[in-house]
Amino acid sequence: MTNESCTHLSAIAEVKRPSRLECSECIKIGARWVHLRTCQECGATLCCDSSPNQHASKHARATGHPVIASAQPGERWLYCYPDEALAEY
Ligand SMILES: [Zn+2]
Ligand SMILES: [Zn+2]
Ligand SMILES: [Zn+2]
């Protein structure tokens, strides 16, 4: 997990996995999602940018939490929004 342009990714020692496979914000409003992402700062699981509500990137902008992990089964990657950096783990 090394990416020289991003210190956020290398700071993650243990990757947070989703506690539930659903977008906590979409559930509240009855919306659908496409893929799920888990915030590596607070553990919130939210929907991806292909989803109509893009809750994961809205969360990142609103909170300043930089890094998400894919919450899709079998996918093992992290993404940092401010640095647009991707890393597998
Ligand atoms: Zn970063
Ligand atoms: Zn959502
Ligand atoms: Zn967060």
Short mmCIF file of N, CA and C and ligand atoms in Angstrom, two decimals, residues 5-9 66-67 80-85, ligand 1:
data_model
loop_
_atom_site.label_atom_id
_atom_site.label_comp_id
_atom_site.label_asym_id
_atom_site.label_seq_id
_atom_site.Cartn_x
_atom_site.Cartn_y
_atom_site.Cartn_z
N SER A 5 2.24 10.08 -3.67
CA SER A 5 1.54 11.36 -3.76
C SER A 5 0.50 11.51 -2.65
N CYS A 6 0.26 10.45 -1.89
CA CYS A 6 -0.83 10.47 -0.92
C CYS A 6 -0.37 9.87 0.39
N THR A 7 -0.39 10.67 1.45
CA THR A 7 -0.02 10.16 2.76
C THR A 7 -1.22 9.56 3.48
N HIS A 8 -2.45 9.88 3.01
CA HIS A 8 -3.65 9.34 3.66
C HIS A 8 -3.71 7.83 3.55
N LEU A 9 -3.40 7.32 2.36
CA LEU A 9 -3.52 5.87 2.13
C LEU A 9 -2.49 5.11 2.96
N PRO A 66 -10.93 11.69 4.04
CA PRO A 66 -10.39 11.60 2.69
C PRO A 66 -10.52 10.24 2.00
N VAL A 67 -10.48 9.15 2.77
CA VAL A 67 -10.27 7.84 2.14
C VAL A 67 -11.49 6.94 2.29
N CYS A 80 -8.41 7.80 -2.24
CA CYS A 80 -8.33 9.08 -1.54
C CYS A 80 -8.92 10.16 -2.42
N TYR A 81 -9.99 10.81 -1.97
CA TYR A 81 -10.64 11.86 -2.78
C TYR A 81 -9.74 13.07 -3.04
N PRO A 82 -9.16 13.68 -2.00
CA PRO A 82 -8.40 14.91 -2.30
C PRO A 82 -7.19 14.66 -3.20
N ASP A 83 -6.55 13.50 -3.08
CA ASP A 83 -5.37 13.24 -3.89
C ASP A 83 -5.68 12.41 -5.14
N GLU A 84 -6.93 11.95 -5.30
CA GLU A 84 -7.31 11.10 -6.41
C GLU A 84 -6.35 9.92 -6.56
N ALA A 85 -6.02 9.32 -5.41
CA ALA A 85 -5.05 8.23 -5.38
C ALA A 85 -5.76 6.92 -5.08
ZN ZN B 1 -4.55 11.40 0.21
#
